[in-house]
């Protein structure tokens, strides 16, 4: 049996652009599952960004789903409950015969093709599950579906901004569920780990949902063979990436590279953010660069914007006329082809700073 695990697609109708973009990623997910003969798709929470999005985009979702010949398991996450003003169960809505909504709490245990699936929809806490755990596994494999944070798997560095609002799944609870694999959503950066004998897989967000989510977006193929599960990652081209482009300015305020060079490794689905850095005479050339980018390139990308934080730009009038700076830059230009580009830029900026600080201290 072959499964495709995905999560955190955040289908949204907040704007026409967001609707088109998020549905295009859904379309690629379904096409990939169909073309690779996946029997099931596991949507592990936050398929929709809010409950109004669920109501407003359900028909669009079902229209896209009609092209897929398999079955979809949809486990609600913490976002599906946002702005929810009634007590209706998600399963009360018409999802067609292709979509099985797994919203029964504290859990829902069912069998499919000789595999036990244990669905644990998002809950404020999992005390009920702890007090009344599921029965002992009766098949060779038990696969869990959940949405939340597994303690010990959320931290990936100070630069990572993790999703808020989810509940924590205690490792001891996971071990008591007799799982072989836990397909889980909520954290937007893909990662794998283990809790006891259970392998835990986060597919990460299926699309770039917010600023700072760098790296490719994708899902996880699950190949089930007997009593083993093999995993393989897959990326969505239509999701694009979040990319920060650092534009180093020379002393006249001009970017060191052409616009085409800065955008060489991008594609139309990317979220582009330009950041500027350097010691300059003035910002007039930087402003001209921005105007050209907005006029000629903004419409070619999903999102293209400039970081409002310009603290990395230092304006010093007549900087380019400073003889010490000119001599230093001449030497640096001679070495440009001999050094790593990032190291060359860093050395150049550091050198100018040290020259100027030395001048102040004289």
CSV table of C-alpha atoms in Angstrom, one decimal:
chain,number,residue,atom,x,y,z
A,1,UNK,CA,0.0,0.0,0.0
A,2,UNK,CA,1.3,3.5,-0.9
A,3,UNK,CA,0.2,6.6,1.0
A,4,UNK,CA,0.9,10.3,0.7
A,5,UNK,CA,1.2,12.3,3.9
A,6,UNK,CA,0.6,16.0,3.7
A,7,UNK,CA,-0.4,18.8,6.1
A,8,UNK,CA,-0.8,22.5,6.7
A,9,UNK,CA,-2.0,23.5,3.3
A,10,UNK,CA,-4.0,26.4,4.8
A,11,UNK,CA,-6.5,26.7,1.9
A,12,UNK,CA,-7.5,30.4,2.0
A,13,UNK,CA,-9.9,32.8,0.4
A,14,UNK,CA,-8.5,35.9,2.1
A,15,UNK,CA,-7.7,37.2,-1.4
A,16,UNK,CA,-8.2,36.0,-5.0
A,17,UNK,CA,-4.4,35.5,-5.2
A,18,UNK,CA,-4.3,33.4,-2.1
A,19,UNK,CA,-7.2,31.2,-3.3
A,20,UNK,CA,-5.6,30.6,-6.6
A,21,UNK,CA,-2.2,29.9,-5.1
A,22,UNK,CA,-3.3,27.5,-2.4
A,23,UNK,CA,-5.7,25.6,-4.7
A,24,UNK,CA,-2.8,25.2,-7.2
A,25,UNK,CA,-0.7,23.4,-4.6
A,26,UNK,CA,-3.7,21.2,-3.8
A,27,UNK,CA,-4.0,20.4,-7.4
A,28,UNK,CA,-0.3,19.3,-7.6
A,29,UNK,CA,-0.7,17.2,-4.5
A,30,UNK,CA,-3.7,15.3,-6.0
A,31,UNK,CA,-2.0,15.0,-9.4
A,32,UNK,CA,1.2,13.6,-7.8
A,33,UNK,CA,-0.8,11.1,-5.8
A,34,UNK,CA,-2.7,10.0,-8.9
A,35,UNK,CA,0.3,9.7,-11.2
A,36,UNK,CA,2.4,7.8,-8.6
A,37,UNK,CA,-0.5,5.4,-7.7
A,38,UNK,CA,-1.0,6.4,-4.1
A,39,UNK,CA,-3.9,4.5,-2.6
A,40,UNK,CA,-4.6,7.1,0.1
A,41,UNK,CA,-3.8,10.7,0.9
A,42,UNK,CA,-3.4,11.6,4.6
A,43,UNK,CA,-4.2,15.3,5.3
A,44,UNK,CA,-2.9,15.7,8.9
A,45,UNK,CA,-4.6,19.0,9.9
A,46,UNK,CA,-4.9,22.6,8.8
A,47,UNK,CA,-6.1,21.7,5.3
A,48,UNK,CA,-8.1,24.9,5.6
A,49,UNK,CA,-6.8,28.1,7.2
A,50,UNK,CA,-10.0,28.9,9.1
A,51,UNK,CA,-13.5,27.5,9.5
A,52,UNK,CA,-15.0,30.2,7.1
A,53,UNK,CA,-12.4,29.0,4.6
A,54,UNK,CA,-13.6,25.5,5.1
A,55,UNK,CA,-17.2,26.5,4.4
A,56,UNK,CA,-16.3,28.8,1.5
A,57,UNK,CA,-13.7,26.5,-0.3
A,58,UNK,CA,-15.2,23.1,0.4
A,59,UNK,CA,-16.9,23.0,-3.0
A,60,UNK,CA,-13.6,24.0,-4.7
A,61,UNK,CA,-11.8,21.4,-2.7
A,62,UNK,CA,-14.2,18.7,-3.8
A,63,UNK,CA,-14.0,19.8,-7.4
A,64,UNK,CA,-10.2,19.3,-7.3
A,65,UNK,CA,-10.6,16.0,-5.4
A,66,UNK,CA,-12.8,14.5,-8.1
A,67,UNK,CA,-9.7,13.9,-10.3
A,68,UNK,CA,-8.2,11.6,-7.7
A,69,UNK,CA,-9.1,7.9,-7.8
A,70,UNK,CA,-8.1,7.0,-4.3
A,71,UNK,CA,-9.4,7.9,-0.8
A,72,UNK,CA,-8.6,11.0,1.2
A,73,UNK,CA,-8.4,11.0,5.0
A,74,UNK,CA,-8.9,14.5,6.4
A,75,UNK,CA,-8.0,15.0,10.0
A,76,UNK,CA,-8.9,18.5,11.4
A,77,UNK,CA,-6.2,20.6,13.0
A,78,UNK,CA,-6.2,23.7,15.2
A,79,UNK,CA,-6.9,26.1,12.2
A,80,UNK,CA,-10.1,24.5,11.2
A,81,UNK,CA,-11.7,25.6,14.4
A,82,UNK,CA,-10.7,29.2,14.1
A,83,UNK,CA,-13.7,31.5,13.8
A,84,UNK,CA,-16.0,28.5,14.1
A,85,UNK,CA,-19.4,29.7,15.4
A,86,UNK,CA,-21.4,26.5,15.6
A,87,UNK,CA,-21.0,23.1,17.2
A,88,UNK,CA,-21.5,21.1,14.0
A,89,UNK,CA,-19.1,18.2,13.4
A,90,UNK,CA,-17.0,18.6,10.3
A,91,UNK,CA,-18.2,15.2,9.1
A,92,UNK,CA,-21.8,16.6,9.0
A,93,UNK,CA,-21.0,18.4,5.8
A,94,UNK,CA,-21.1,16.7,2.4
A,95,UNK,CA,-17.5,15.6,1.5
A,96,UNK,CA,-18.4,13.1,-1.2
A,97,UNK,CA,-17.5,9.4,-1.1
A,98,UNK,CA,-13.8,10.2,-1.7
A,99,UNK,CA,-13.1,12.2,1.5
A,100,UNK,CA,-13.3,10.6,5.0
A,101,UNK,CA,-13.4,13.2,7.8
A,102,UNK,CA,-11.7,11.9,10.9
A,103,UNK,CA,-13.1,14.3,13.6
A,104,UNK,CA,-14.2,11.8,16.2
A,105,UNK,CA,-12.7,12.5,19.6
A,106,UNK,CA,-10.7,11.4,21.6
A,107,UNK,CA,-9.7,9.1,18.8
A,108,UNK,CA,-11.1,7.0,15.9
A,109,UNK,CA,-9.6,3.6,15.2
A,110,UNK,CA,-10.3,1.8,11.9
A,111,UNK,CA,-8.8,-0.7,9.6
A,112,UNK,CA,-8.0,-0.3,5.9
A,113,UNK,CA,-6.3,-3.0,3.8
A,114,UNK,CA,-4.9,-4.8,6.8
A,115,UNK,CA,-3.5,-1.6,8.5
A,116,UNK,CA,-4.9,-0.1,11.6
A,117,UNK,CA,-5.2,3.7,11.5
A,118,UNK,CA,-5.6,5.7,14.7
A,119,UNK,CA,-6.8,9.2,14.1
A,120,UNK,CA,-6.3,11.8,16.8
A,121,UNK,CA,-7.8,15.1,15.7
A,122,UNK,CA,-6.6,18.3,17.4
A,123,UNK,CA,-7.9,18.7,20.9
A,124,UNK,CA,-7.2,21.2,23.7
A,125,UNK,CA,-5.7,18.4,25.7
A,126,UNK,CA,-5.5,14.6,25.4
A,127,UNK,CA,-6.6,13.6,28.9
A,128,UNK,CA,-9.5,11.5,27.6
A,129,UNK,CA,-7.1,9.6,25.3
A,130,UNK,CA,-4.7,9.0,28.3
A,131,UNK,CA,-7.5,7.8,30.5
A,132,UNK,CA,-9.1,5.5,27.9
A,133,UNK,CA,-6.5,4.4,25.4
A,134,UNK,CA,-7.3,2.4,22.3
A,135,UNK,CA,-7.2,-1.4,22.4
A,136,UNK,CA,-4.1,-3.5,21.7
A,137,UNK,CA,-3.1,-3.6,18.0
A,138,UNK,CA,-4.6,-6.4,16.1
A,139,UNK,CA,-2.8,-6.0,12.8
A,140,UNK,CA,0.9,-6.0,11.7
A,141,UNK,CA,1.0,-2.2,11.5
A,142,UNK,CA,-0.7,0.7,13.2
A,143,UNK,CA,-0.4,4.2,11.7
A,144,UNK,CA,-1.4,7.3,13.7
A,145,UNK,CA,-2.7,10.6,12.3
A,146,UNK,CA,-2.4,13.6,14.5
A,147,UNK,CA,-2.0,17.4,14.6
A,148,UNK,CA,0.1,19.1,17.3
A,149,UNK,CA,3.6,19.3,18.7
A,150,UNK,CA,5.5,16.3,19.9
A,151,UNK,CA,7.6,17.4,22.9
A,152,UNK,CA,11.2,17.5,22.0
A,153,UNK,CA,10.7,17.8,18.3
A,154,UNK,CA,9.8,21.5,17.9
A,155,UNK,CA,13.0,23.4,18.4
A,156,UNK,CA,15.1,23.8,15.2
A,157,UNK,CA,17.2,26.9,16.1
A,158,UNK,CA,16.6,30.5,17.1
A,159,UNK,CA,15.8,31.6,13.5
A,160,UNK,CA,12.9,29.2,13.2
A,161,UNK,CA,9.5,30.5,14.0
A,162,UNK,CA,7.2,27.7,14.9
A,163,UNK,CA,3.5,27.5,14.5
A,164,UNK,CA,1.5,28.5,17.6
A,165,UNK,CA,-1.8,27.4,18.9
A,166,UNK,CA,-1.4,23.7,18.9
A,167,UNK,CA,-1.6,21.2,21.7
A,168,UNK,CA,1.4,19.1,22.9
A,169,UNK,CA,1.5,15.3,22.5
A,170,UNK,CA,3.4,13.8,25.4
A,171,UNK,CA,6.0,11.1,24.3
A,172,UNK,CA,4.7,8.8,27.0
A,173,UNK,CA,1.2,9.0,25.5
A,174,UNK,CA,2.5,8.2,22.1
A,175,UNK,CA,4.3,5.2,23.3
A,176,UNK,CA,1.1,3.9,24.9
A,177,UNK,CA,-0.7,4.1,21.6
A,178,UNK,CA,1.2,1.1,20.2
A,179,UNK,CA,2.0,3.0,16.9
A,180,UNK,CA,4.6,2.0,14.3
A,181,UNK,CA,4.4,5.4,12.6
A,182,UNK,CA,2.9,8.7,13.5
A,183,UNK,CA,1.9,11.0,10.6
A,184,UNK,CA,1.6,14.4,12.2
A,185,UNK,CA,1.0,18.0,11.1
A,186,UNK,CA,1.3,21.5,12.7
A,187,UNK,CA,5.0,22.2,12.6
A,188,UNK,CA,5.8,23.9,9.3
A,189,UNK,CA,9.3,22.6,8.9
A,190,UNK,CA,9.6,19.0,7.8
A,191,UNK,CA,11.5,16.6,10.2
A,192,UNK,CA,11.6,13.0,11.3
A,193,UNK,CA,12.2,11.6,14.8
A,194,UNK,CA,11.4,8.6,17.0
A,195,UNK,CA,9.4,8.2,20.2
A,196,UNK,CA,10.2,4.7,21.6
A,197,UNK,CA,9.6,2.3,18.7
A,198,UNK,CA,7.4,4.7,16.9
A,199,UNK,CA,8.8,6.7,14.0
A,200,UNK,CA,7.3,10.3,13.9
A,201,UNK,CA,7.1,12.2,10.6
A,202,UNK,CA,6.3,15.9,10.1
A,203,UNK,CA,5.7,16.6,6.4
A,204,UNK,CA,5.9,20.4,7.1
A,205,UNK,CA,3.6,22.9,5.5
A,206,UNK,CA,2.5,22.1,2.0
A,207,UNK,CA,3.0,25.7,0.9
A,208,UNK,CA,4.7,28.9,2.0
A,209,UNK,CA,2.1,30.3,4.5
A,210,UNK,CA,4.0,33.0,6.2
A,211,UNK,CA,7.2,35.0,6.0
A,212,UNK,CA,10.3,33.2,7.1
A,213,UNK,CA,9.3,29.7,6.0
A,214,UNK,CA,12.5,29.0,4.0
A,215,UNK,CA,13.2,25.7,2.2
A,216,UNK,CA,11.2,23.6,-0.2
A,217,UNK,CA,7.6,22.7,0.7
A,218,UNK,CA,6.4,19.1,0.3
A,219,UNK,CA,5.0,15.9,1.6
A,220,UNK,CA,6.0,12.3,2.5
A,221,UNK,CA,5.4,9.1,0.6
A,222,UNK,CA,4.8,6.1,2.9
A,223,UNK,CA,5.5,2.7,1.3
A,224,UNK,CA,3.9,0.0,3.4
A,225,UNK,CA,5.3,-3.5,2.8
A,226,UNK,CA,4.3,-6.2,5.2
A,227,UNK,CA,5.2,-5.0,8.6
A,228,UNK,CA,7.6,-2.2,7.5
A,229,UNK,CA,7.1,1.4,6.4
A,230,UNK,CA,9.6,3.2,4.2
A,231,UNK,CA,9.4,7.0,3.8
A,232,UNK,CA,10.4,9.2,0.9
A,233,UNK,CA,10.1,13.0,0.7
A,234,UNK,CA,8.5,14.8,-2.2
A,235,UNK,CA,8.4,18.6,-3.1
A,236,UNK,CA,5.7,20.7,-4.6
A,237,UNK,CA,7.0,23.0,-7.4
A,238,UNK,CA,3.8,25.1,-7.4
A,239,UNK,CA,4.4,26.0,-3.7
A,240,UNK,CA,7.6,27.9,-4.5
A,241,UNK,CA,9.9,29.0,-1.7
A,242,UNK,CA,10.4,31.9,0.7
A,243,UNK,CA,13.7,33.6,-0.3
A,244,UNK,CA,15.5,36.5,1.2
A,245,UNK,CA,17.9,38.2,-1.2
A,246,UNK,CA,20.7,40.3,0.3
A,247,UNK,CA,21.6,43.3,-1.9
A,248,UNK,CA,25.0,44.7,-1.1
A,249,UNK,CA,25.3,48.4,-2.0
A,250,UNK,CA,28.6,50.0,-3.1
A,251,UNK,CA,29.7,53.3,-1.7
A,252,UNK,CA,27.6,55.2,-4.3
A,253,UNK,CA,24.5,53.3,-3.2
A,254,UNK,CA,24.3,51.1,-6.3
A,255,UNK,CA,23.6,47.3,-6.1
A,256,UNK,CA,26.7,45.3,-6.9
A,257,UNK,CA,24.8,42.9,-9.2
A,258,UNK,CA,22.1,43.2,-11.8
A,259,UNK,CA,18.5,42.5,-11.0
A,260,UNK,CA,18.7,39.4,-13.3
A,261,UNK,CA,21.6,38.1,-11.3
A,262,UNK,CA,19.8,38.5,-8.0
A,263,UNK,CA,16.7,36.7,-9.3
A,264,UNK,CA,18.5,34.0,-11.3
A,265,UNK,CA,17.6,31.2,-8.9
A,266,UNK,CA,14.0,32.1,-8.4
A,267,UNK,CA,10.7,31.0,-9.9
A,268,UNK,CA,7.3,32.7,-10.2
A,269,UNK,CA,5.7,30.9,-7.2
A,270,UNK,CA,8.4,32.3,-4.8
A,271,UNK,CA,7.9,34.8,-2.0
A,272,UNK,CA,10.8,37.2,-2.5
A,273,UNK,CA,12.1,39.6,0.1
A,274,UNK,CA,14.9,42.0,-0.7
A,275,UNK,CA,17.2,43.2,2.1
A,276,UNK,CA,19.8,45.9,1.7
A,277,UNK,CA,23.2,46.4,3.4
A,278,UNK,CA,26.2,48.6,2.9
A,279,UNK,CA,28.0,51.9,3.6
A,280,UNK,CA,26.7,54.5,1.1
A,281,UNK,CA,26.9,58.2,0.1
A,282,UNK,CA,23.1,58.3,-0.2
A,283,UNK,CA,20.1,56.0,-0.8
A,284,UNK,CA,19.0,57.5,-4.1
A,285,UNK,CA,20.5,54.7,-6.2
A,286,UNK,CA,18.9,52.1,-3.9
A,287,UNK,CA,15.6,53.8,-4.4
A,288,UNK,CA,16.0,53.7,-8.2
A,289,UNK,CA,16.7,50.0,-8.0
A,290,UNK,CA,13.5,49.4,-5.9
A,291,UNK,CA,11.4,51.4,-8.4
A,292,UNK,CA,12.8,49.4,-11.3
A,293,UNK,CA,12.2,46.1,-9.5
A,294,UNK,CA,8.6,47.0,-8.7
A,295,UNK,CA,7.9,48.2,-12.2
A,296,UNK,CA,9.4,45.4,-14.1
A,297,UNK,CA,9.4,42.3,-11.8
A,298,UNK,CA,6.8,42.5,-9.1
A,299,UNK,CA,4.0,41.1,-11.3
A,300,UNK,CA,6.2,38.1,-12.2
A,301,UNK,CA,6.2,36.6,-8.7
A,302,UNK,CA,3.7,35.4,-6.2
A,303,UNK,CA,5.0,38.0,-3.6
A,304,UNK,CA,7.9,40.4,-4.1
A,305,UNK,CA,8.6,43.0,-1.4
A,306,UNK,CA,11.3,44.9,0.4
A,307,UNK,CA,12.3,44.5,4.0
A,308,UNK,CA,11.3,47.8,5.8
A,309,UNK,CA,14.3,47.3,8.2
A,310,UNK,CA,17.1,49.3,6.7
A,311,UNK,CA,19.4,49.3,9.8
A,312,UNK,CA,22.1,47.5,7.8
A,313,UNK,CA,22.5,50.6,5.5
A,314,UNK,CA,24.8,53.3,6.9
A,315,UNK,CA,24.7,56.7,5.1
A,316,UNK,CA,27.8,58.8,5.1
A,317,UNK,CA,28.0,61.8,2.8
A,318,UNK,CA,31.1,61.9,0.5
A,319,UNK,CA,32.0,58.4,1.5
A,320,UNK,CA,33.1,57.5,-2.1
A,321,UNK,CA,35.6,60.4,-2.0
A,322,UNK,CA,37.4,59.1,1.1
A,323,UNK,CA,41.0,58.2,-0.2
A,324,UNK,CA,41.5,55.4,2.4
A,325,UNK,CA,38.2,53.8,1.4
A,326,UNK,CA,39.0,54.2,-2.3
A,327,UNK,CA,42.4,52.5,-2.0
A,328,UNK,CA,40.9,49.6,0.1
A,329,UNK,CA,38.1,49.0,-2.4
A,330,UNK,CA,40.6,49.0,-5.3
A,331,UNK,CA,42.5,46.2,-3.5
A,332,UNK,CA,39.3,44.3,-2.8
A,333,UNK,CA,38.2,44.6,-6.4
A,334,UNK,CA,41.5,43.0,-7.5
A,335,UNK,CA,40.7,40.0,-5.2
A,336,UNK,CA,37.0,39.7,-6.1
A,337,UNK,CA,37.5,36.7,-8.4
A,338,UNK,CA,39.8,34.9,-5.9
A,339,UNK,CA,37.4,34.9,-2.9
A,340,UNK,CA,34.2,33.3,-2.0
A,341,UNK,CA,31.5,35.9,-3.0
A,342,UNK,CA,29.9,36.0,0.5
A,343,UNK,CA,33.3,36.2,2.2
A,344,UNK,CA,34.3,39.0,-0.2
A,345,UNK,CA,31.2,41.0,0.5
A,346,UNK,CA,31.6,40.5,4.3
A,347,UNK,CA,35.3,41.5,4.2
A,348,UNK,CA,34.5,44.6,2.1
A,349,UNK,CA,31.9,45.9,4.5
A,350,UNK,CA,34.0,45.1,7.5
A,351,UNK,CA,37.0,46.8,6.0
A,352,UNK,CA,35.0,50.0,5.3
A,353,UNK,CA,33.6,50.0,8.9
A,354,UNK,CA,37.1,49.6,10.4
A,355,UNK,CA,38.5,52.4,8.3
A,356,UNK,CA,35.7,54.7,9.3
A,357,UNK,CA,36.0,53.7,13.0
A,358,UNK,CA,39.7,54.3,12.8
A,359,UNK,CA,39.1,57.8,11.4
A,360,UNK,CA,36.7,58.6,14.3
A,361,UNK,CA,39.3,57.4,16.9
A,362,UNK,CA,42.2,59.5,15.5
